[in-house]
GROMACS .gro file of C-alpha atoms in nm:
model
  355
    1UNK     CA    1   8.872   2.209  -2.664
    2UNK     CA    2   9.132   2.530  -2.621
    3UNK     CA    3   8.834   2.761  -2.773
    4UNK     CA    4   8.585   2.577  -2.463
    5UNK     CA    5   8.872   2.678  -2.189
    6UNK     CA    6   8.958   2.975  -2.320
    7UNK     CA    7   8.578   3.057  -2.328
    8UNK     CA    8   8.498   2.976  -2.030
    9UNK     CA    9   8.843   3.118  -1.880
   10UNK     CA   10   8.669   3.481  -1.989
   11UNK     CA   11   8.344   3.418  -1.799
   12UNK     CA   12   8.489   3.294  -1.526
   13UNK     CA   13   8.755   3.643  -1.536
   14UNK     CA   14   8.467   3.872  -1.588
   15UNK     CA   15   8.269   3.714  -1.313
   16UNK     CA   16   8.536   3.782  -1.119
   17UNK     CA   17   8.605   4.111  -1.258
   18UNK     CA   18   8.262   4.176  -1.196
   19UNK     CA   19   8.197   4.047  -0.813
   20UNK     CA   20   8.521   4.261  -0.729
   21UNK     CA   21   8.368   4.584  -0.899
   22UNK     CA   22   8.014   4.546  -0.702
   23UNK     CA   23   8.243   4.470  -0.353
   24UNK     CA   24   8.469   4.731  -0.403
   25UNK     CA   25   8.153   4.994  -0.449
   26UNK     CA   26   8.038   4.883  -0.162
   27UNK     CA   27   8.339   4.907   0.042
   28UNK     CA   28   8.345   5.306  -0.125
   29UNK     CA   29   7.990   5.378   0.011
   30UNK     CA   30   8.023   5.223   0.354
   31UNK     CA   31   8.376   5.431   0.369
   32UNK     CA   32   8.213   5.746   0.393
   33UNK     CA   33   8.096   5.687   0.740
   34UNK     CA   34   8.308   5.369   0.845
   35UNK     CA   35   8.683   5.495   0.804
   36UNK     CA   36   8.834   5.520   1.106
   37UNK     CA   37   9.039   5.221   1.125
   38UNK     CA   38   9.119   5.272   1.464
   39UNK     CA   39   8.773   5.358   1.608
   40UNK     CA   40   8.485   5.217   1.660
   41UNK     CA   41   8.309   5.010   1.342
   42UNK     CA   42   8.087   4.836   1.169
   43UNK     CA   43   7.971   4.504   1.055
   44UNK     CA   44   7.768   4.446   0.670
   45UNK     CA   45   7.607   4.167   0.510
   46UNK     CA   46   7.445   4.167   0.168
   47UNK     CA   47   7.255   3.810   0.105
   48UNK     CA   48   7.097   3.690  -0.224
   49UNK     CA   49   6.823   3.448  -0.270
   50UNK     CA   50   6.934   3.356   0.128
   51UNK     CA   51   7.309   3.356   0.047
   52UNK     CA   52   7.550   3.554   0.190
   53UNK     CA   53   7.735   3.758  -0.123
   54UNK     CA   54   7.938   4.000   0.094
   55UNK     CA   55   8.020   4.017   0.404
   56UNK     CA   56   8.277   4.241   0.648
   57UNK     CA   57   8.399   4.393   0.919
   58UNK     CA   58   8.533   4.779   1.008
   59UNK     CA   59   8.685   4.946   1.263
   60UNK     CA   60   8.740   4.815   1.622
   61UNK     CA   61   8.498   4.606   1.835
   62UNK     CA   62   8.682   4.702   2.154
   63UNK     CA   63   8.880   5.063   2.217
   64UNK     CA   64   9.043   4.971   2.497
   65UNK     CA   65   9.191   4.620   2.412
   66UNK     CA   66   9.249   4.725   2.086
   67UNK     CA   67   9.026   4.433   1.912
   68UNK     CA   68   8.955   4.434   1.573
   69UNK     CA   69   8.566   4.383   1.427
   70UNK     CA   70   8.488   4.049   1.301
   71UNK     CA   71   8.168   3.965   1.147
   72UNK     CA   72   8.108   3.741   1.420
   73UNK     CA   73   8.042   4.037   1.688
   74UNK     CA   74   7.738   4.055   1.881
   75UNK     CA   75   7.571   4.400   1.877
   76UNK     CA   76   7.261   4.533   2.026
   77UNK     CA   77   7.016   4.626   1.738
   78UNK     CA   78   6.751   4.836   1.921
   79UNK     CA   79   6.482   4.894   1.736
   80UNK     CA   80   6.529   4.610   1.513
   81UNK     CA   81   6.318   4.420   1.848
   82UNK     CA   82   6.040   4.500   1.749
   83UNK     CA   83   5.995   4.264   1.462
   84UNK     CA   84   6.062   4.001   1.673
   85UNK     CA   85   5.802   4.142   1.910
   86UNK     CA   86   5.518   4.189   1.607
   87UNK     CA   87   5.612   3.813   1.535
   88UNK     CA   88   5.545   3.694   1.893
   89UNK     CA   89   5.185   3.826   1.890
   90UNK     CA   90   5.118   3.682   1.555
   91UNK     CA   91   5.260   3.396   1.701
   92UNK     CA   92   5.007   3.376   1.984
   93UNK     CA   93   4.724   3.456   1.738
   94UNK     CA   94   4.826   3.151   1.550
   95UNK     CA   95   4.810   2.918   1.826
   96UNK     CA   96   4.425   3.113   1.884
   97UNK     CA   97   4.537   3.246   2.230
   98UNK     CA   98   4.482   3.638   2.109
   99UNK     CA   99   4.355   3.854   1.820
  100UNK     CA  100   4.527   4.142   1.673
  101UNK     CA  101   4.177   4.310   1.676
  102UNK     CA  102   4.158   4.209   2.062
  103UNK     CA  103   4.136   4.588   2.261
  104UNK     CA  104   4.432   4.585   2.526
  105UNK     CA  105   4.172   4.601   2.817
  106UNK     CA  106   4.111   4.282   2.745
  107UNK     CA  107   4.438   4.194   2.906
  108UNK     CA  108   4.509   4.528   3.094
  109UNK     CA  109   4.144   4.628   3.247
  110UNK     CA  110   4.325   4.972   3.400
  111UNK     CA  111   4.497   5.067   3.119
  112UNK     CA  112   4.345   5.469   3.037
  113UNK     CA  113   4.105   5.423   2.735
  114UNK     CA  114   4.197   5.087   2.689
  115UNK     CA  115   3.873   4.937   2.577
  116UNK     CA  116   3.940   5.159   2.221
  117UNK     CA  117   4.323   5.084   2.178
  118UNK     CA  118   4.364   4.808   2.030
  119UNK     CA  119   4.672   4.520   1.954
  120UNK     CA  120   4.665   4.647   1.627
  121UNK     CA  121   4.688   4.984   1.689
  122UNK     CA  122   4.971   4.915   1.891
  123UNK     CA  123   5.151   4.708   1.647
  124UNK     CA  124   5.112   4.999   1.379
  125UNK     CA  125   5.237   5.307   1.591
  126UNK     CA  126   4.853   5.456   1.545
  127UNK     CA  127   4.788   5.436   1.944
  128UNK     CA  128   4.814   5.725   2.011
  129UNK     CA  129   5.000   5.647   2.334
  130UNK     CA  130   5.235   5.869   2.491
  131UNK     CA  131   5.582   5.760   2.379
  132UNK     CA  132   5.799   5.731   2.706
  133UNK     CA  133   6.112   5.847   2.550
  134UNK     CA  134   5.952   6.181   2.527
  135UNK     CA  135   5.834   6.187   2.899
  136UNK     CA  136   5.955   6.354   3.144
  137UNK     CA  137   6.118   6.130   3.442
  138UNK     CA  138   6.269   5.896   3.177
  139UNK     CA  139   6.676   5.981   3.348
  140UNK     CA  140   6.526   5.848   3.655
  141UNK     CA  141   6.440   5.522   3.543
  142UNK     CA  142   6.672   5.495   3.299
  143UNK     CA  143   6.921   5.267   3.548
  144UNK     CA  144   6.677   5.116   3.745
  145UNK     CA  145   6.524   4.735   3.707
  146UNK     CA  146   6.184   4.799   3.579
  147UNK     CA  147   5.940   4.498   3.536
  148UNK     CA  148   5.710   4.525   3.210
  149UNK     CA  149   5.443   4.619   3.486
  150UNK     CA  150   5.635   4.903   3.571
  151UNK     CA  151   5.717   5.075   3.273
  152UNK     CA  152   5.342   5.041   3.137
  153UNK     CA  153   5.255   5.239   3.476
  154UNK     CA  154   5.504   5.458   3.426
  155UNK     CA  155   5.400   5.602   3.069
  156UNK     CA  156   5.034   5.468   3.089
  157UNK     CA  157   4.866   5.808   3.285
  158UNK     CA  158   5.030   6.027   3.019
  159UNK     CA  159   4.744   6.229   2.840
  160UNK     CA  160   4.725   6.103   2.459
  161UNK     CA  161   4.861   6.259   2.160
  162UNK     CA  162   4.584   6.148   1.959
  163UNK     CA  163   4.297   5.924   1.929
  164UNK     CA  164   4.328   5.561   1.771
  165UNK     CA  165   4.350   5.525   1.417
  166UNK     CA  166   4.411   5.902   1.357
  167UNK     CA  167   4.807   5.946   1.298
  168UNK     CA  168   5.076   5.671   1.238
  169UNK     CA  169   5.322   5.845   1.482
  170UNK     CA  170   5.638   5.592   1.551
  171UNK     CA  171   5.605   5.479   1.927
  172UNK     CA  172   5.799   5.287   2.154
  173UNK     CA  173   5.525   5.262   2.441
  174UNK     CA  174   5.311   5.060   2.204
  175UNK     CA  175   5.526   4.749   2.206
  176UNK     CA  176   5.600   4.793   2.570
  177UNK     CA  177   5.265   4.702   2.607
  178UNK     CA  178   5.263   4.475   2.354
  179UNK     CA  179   5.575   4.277   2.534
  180UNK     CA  180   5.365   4.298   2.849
  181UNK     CA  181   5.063   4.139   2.721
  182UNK     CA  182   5.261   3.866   2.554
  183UNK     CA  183   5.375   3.813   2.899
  184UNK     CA  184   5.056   3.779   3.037
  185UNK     CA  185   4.874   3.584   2.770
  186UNK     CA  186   5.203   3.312   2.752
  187UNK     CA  187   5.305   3.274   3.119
  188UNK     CA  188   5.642   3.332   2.950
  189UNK     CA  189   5.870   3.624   3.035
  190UNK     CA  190   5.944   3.811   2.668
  191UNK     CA  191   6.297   3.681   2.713
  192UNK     CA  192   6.232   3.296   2.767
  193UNK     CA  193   5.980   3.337   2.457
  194UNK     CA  194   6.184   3.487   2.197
  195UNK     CA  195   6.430   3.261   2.295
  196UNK     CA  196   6.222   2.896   2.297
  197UNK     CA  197   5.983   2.995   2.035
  198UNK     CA  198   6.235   3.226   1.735
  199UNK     CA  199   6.599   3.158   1.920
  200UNK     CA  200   6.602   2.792   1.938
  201UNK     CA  201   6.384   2.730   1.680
  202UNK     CA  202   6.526   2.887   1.358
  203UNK     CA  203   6.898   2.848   1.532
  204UNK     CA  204   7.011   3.198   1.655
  205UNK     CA  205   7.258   3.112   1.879
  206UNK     CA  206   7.448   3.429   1.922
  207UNK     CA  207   7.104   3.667   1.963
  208UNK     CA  208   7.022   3.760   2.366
  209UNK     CA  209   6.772   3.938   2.549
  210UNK     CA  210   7.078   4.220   2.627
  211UNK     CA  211   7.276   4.232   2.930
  212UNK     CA  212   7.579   4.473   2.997
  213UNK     CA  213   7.655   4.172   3.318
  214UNK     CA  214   7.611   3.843   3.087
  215UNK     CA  215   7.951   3.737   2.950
  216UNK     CA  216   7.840   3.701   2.581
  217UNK     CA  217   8.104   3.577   2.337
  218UNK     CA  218   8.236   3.810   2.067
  219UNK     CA  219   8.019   4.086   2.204
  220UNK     CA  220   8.077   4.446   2.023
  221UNK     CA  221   8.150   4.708   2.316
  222UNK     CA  222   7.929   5.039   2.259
  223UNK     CA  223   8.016   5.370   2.245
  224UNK     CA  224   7.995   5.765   2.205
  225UNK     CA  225   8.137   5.985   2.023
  226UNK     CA  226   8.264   6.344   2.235
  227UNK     CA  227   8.412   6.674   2.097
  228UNK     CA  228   8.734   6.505   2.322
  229UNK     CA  229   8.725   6.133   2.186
  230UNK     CA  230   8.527   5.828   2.243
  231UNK     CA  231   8.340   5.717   2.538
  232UNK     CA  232   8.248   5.425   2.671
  233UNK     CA  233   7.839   5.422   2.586
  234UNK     CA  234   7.565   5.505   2.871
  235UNK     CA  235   7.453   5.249   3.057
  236UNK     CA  236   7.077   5.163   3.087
  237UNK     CA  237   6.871   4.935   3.254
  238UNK     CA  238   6.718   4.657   2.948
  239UNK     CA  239   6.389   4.651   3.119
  240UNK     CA  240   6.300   5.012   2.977
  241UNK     CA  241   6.332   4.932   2.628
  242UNK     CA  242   6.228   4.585   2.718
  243UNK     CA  243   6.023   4.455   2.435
  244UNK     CA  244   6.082   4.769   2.170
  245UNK     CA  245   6.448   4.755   2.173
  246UNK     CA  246   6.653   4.514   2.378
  247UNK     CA  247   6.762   4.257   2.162
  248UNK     CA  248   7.094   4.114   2.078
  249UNK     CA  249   7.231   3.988   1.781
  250UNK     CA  250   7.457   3.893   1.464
  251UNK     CA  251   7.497   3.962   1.081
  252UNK     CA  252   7.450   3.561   1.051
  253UNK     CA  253   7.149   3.505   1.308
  254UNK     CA  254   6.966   3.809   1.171
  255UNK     CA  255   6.987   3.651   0.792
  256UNK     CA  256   6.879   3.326   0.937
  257UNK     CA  257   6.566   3.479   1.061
  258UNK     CA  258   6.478   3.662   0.760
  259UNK     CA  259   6.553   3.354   0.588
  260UNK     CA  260   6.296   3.146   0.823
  261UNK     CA  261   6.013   3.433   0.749
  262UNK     CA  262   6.049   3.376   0.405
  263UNK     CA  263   6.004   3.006   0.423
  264UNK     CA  264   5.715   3.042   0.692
  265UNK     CA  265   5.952   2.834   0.911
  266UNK     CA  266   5.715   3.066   1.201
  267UNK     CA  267   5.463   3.164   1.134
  268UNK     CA  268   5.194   3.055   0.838
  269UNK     CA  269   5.138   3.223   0.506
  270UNK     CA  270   4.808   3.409   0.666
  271UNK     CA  271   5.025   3.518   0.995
  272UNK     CA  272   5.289   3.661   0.812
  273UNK     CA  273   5.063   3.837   0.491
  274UNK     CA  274   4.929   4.053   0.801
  275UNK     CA  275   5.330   4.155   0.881
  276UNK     CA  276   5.399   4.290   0.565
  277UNK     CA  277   5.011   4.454   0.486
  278UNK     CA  278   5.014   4.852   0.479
  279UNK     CA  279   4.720   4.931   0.649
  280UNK     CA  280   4.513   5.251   0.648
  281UNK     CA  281   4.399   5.500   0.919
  282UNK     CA  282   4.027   5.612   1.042
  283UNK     CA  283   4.010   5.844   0.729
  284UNK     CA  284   4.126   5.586   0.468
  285UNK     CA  285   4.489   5.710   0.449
  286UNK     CA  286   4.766   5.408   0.373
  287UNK     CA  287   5.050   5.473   0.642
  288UNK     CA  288   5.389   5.234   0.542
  289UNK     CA  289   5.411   5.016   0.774
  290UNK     CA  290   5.295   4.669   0.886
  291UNK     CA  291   5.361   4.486   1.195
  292UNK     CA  292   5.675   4.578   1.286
  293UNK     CA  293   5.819   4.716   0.941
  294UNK     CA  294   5.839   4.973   0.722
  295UNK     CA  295   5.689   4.915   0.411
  296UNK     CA  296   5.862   5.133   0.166
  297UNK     CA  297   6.063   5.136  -0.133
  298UNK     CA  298   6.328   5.212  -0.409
  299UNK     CA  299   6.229   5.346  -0.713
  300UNK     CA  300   5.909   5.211  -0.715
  301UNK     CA  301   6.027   4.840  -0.582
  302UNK     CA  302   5.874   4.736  -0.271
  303UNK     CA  303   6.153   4.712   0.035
  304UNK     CA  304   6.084   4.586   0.432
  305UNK     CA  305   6.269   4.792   0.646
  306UNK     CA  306   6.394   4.870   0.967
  307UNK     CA  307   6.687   5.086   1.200
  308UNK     CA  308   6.782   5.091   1.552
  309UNK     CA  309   6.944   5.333   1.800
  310UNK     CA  310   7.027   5.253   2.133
  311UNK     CA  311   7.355   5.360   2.405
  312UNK     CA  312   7.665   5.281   2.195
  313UNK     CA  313   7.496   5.117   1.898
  314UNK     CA  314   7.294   5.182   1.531
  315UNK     CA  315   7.154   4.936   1.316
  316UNK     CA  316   6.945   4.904   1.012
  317UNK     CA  317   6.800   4.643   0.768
  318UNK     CA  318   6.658   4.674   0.432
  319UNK     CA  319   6.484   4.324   0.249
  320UNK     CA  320   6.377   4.311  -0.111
  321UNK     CA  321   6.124   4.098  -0.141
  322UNK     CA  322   6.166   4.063  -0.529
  323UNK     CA  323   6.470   4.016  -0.573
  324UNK     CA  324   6.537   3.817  -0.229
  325UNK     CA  325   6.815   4.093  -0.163
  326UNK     CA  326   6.869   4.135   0.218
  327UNK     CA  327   7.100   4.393   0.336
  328UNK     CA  328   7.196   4.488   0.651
  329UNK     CA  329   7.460   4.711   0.852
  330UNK     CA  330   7.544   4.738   1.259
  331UNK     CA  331   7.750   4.960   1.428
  332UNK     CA  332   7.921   4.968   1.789
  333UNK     CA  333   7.932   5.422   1.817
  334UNK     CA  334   7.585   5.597   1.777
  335UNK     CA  335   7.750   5.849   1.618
  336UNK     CA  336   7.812   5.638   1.295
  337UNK     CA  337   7.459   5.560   1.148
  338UNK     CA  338   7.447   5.273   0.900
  339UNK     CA  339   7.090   5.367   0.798
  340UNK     CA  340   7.157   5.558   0.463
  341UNK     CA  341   7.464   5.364   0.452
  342UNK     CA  342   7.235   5.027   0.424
  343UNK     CA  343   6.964   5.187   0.191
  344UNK     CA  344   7.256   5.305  -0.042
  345UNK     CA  345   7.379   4.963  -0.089
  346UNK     CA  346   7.085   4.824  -0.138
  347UNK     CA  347   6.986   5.067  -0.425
  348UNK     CA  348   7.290   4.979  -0.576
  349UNK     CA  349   7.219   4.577  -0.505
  350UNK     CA  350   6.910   4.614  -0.706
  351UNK     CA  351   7.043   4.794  -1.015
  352UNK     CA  352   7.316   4.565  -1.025
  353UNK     CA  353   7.056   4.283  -1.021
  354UNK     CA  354   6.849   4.512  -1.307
  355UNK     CA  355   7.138   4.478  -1.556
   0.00000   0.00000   0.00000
């Protein structure tokens, strides 16, 4: 009986001596960006097999008050929208209402050469479509309360880059569009969708359609970083990043939903196959990404990915599908970029896994 504790007294110790060694290297890596304990932060989660396995908080979620980050803070994760906007449309082609091979003049008769773009070019950045963060008259709009409607107009005359199907070129106009015609297939606004059909469904109850006027509980405040100090971060109007970057969330509600893709708690096993497919251009060349997601990977494993940049925040997510290894960063100054942060841990996730 002594020989059983005391053998099982050294598992248990290296366990523990183990878990503390993988923690503390992740602590070192997300220190080299995240060190300022009295600046703005940072929030990380690393889950396994839908478990979270680490989990904390850096820096401050509020300058001015002096509030410390919890891993409870809401941040907004910009670009990180657009999965949930790739997952609406699949959504509506699942219920028969639309098809991914559907051309948007279909849906939007005036829309320039619309009758050869189609949903899936838009969901795959091959659109060719003007994006509007690289037009000119974007500081003009940039406060103002645009409908989906009026930021399609407002980008929609701009002469092409490229045909469809030539170039995968990353493009925020694209899922404008793509927000507007879930809009008009649904009779839903994109805000009252994502939250009655992924929200309330899969139980995100701290992720928003963003609003700097909504109180929202433990919300991170955003900021910039000048050659003086911090600033409080720009403000913008949601309605121009509408539906490719104006979502809200947390560490927690972001695992649940790659927890509910993974159990097809959304959409079916068809449905989401298309998500995750690298698909090719007119000439036969594989671009990496799906619907929504980069399709990359580490050393030769396959990895979903994703970042985000908007006023005052960064975010990025990296899932191994393999290994069920989810890993994913925010941060509340868009100065301090989890991105490499996020892939770093997550290379070091997976050899730890490898041993």
């Amino acid at each position: 009986m002594k020989k059983l504790l005391l053998s099982l007294s050294f598992i248990l110790l290296t366990h523990l001596l183990y878990a503390q060694s993988f923690a503390e290297k992740v602590d070192n890596i997300i220190k080299t960006e995240f060190n300022e304990k009295d600046g703005p932060g940072g929030v990380f989660l690393i889950s396994k097999k839908g478990k979270p396995i680490y989990e904390k908080a850096f820096g401050l979620a509020n300058l001015e008050l002096n509030v410390e980050m919890q891993t409870k803070n809401v941040f907004q994760i910009g670009s990180m929208t657009k999965q949930f906007t790739a997952v609406t449309i699949l959504l509506l082609e699942q219920e028969g209402k639309l098809n991914t091979s559907d051309y948007i003049s279909k849906y939007i008769p005036d829309y320039p050469n619309g009758n050869k773009i189609s949903i899936h070019h838009l969901l795959t950045h091959t659109s060719g479509i003007k994006d509007f963060t690289k037009t000119k008259g974007l500081s003009e709009i940039a406060q103002k309360e645009m409908t989906p409607k009026m930021m399609v107009d407002f980008f929609k005359s701009e002469t092409a880059d490229f045909q469809p199907g030539e170039k995968f070129e990353y493009n925020n106009s694209g899922y404008i569009v793509l927000g507007y015609i879930l809009e008009l297939v649904s009779g839903k606004t994109y805000e009252e969708f994502i939250k009655s059909y992924i929200f309330d469904k899969i139980g995100m109850i701290n992720s928003y359609y963003a609003s700097d006027r909504k109180l929202i509980k433990n919300r991170a405040y955003g900021y910039h970083q000048k050659s003086y100090g911090y600033v409080n971060k720009s403000i913008i109007s949601f309605g121009v990043p509408y539906a490719s970057g104006s979502l809200m969330s947390t560490l927690k509600d972001m695992l649940k939903w790659q927890n509910s893709l993974n159990q097809n708690l959304l959409l079916n096993k068809k449905e989401t196959a298309k998500a995750f497919t690298k698909y090719k251009l007119n000439n036969g060349e594989e671009i990496e990404y799906g619907y929504g997601w980069h399709l990359k990977n580490i050393n030769g494993i396959p990895t979903r990915e994703h970042g985000g940049s908007i006023f005052g925040f960064k975010s990025m997510g990296v899932y191994i599908p393999s290994e069920d290894i989810y890993v994913l960063g925010f941060s509340n100054c868009d100065s301090n970029s989890p991105t490499q942060i996020v892939k770093d841990i997550a290379e070091l996730a997976l050899k730890d896994e490898q041993k």
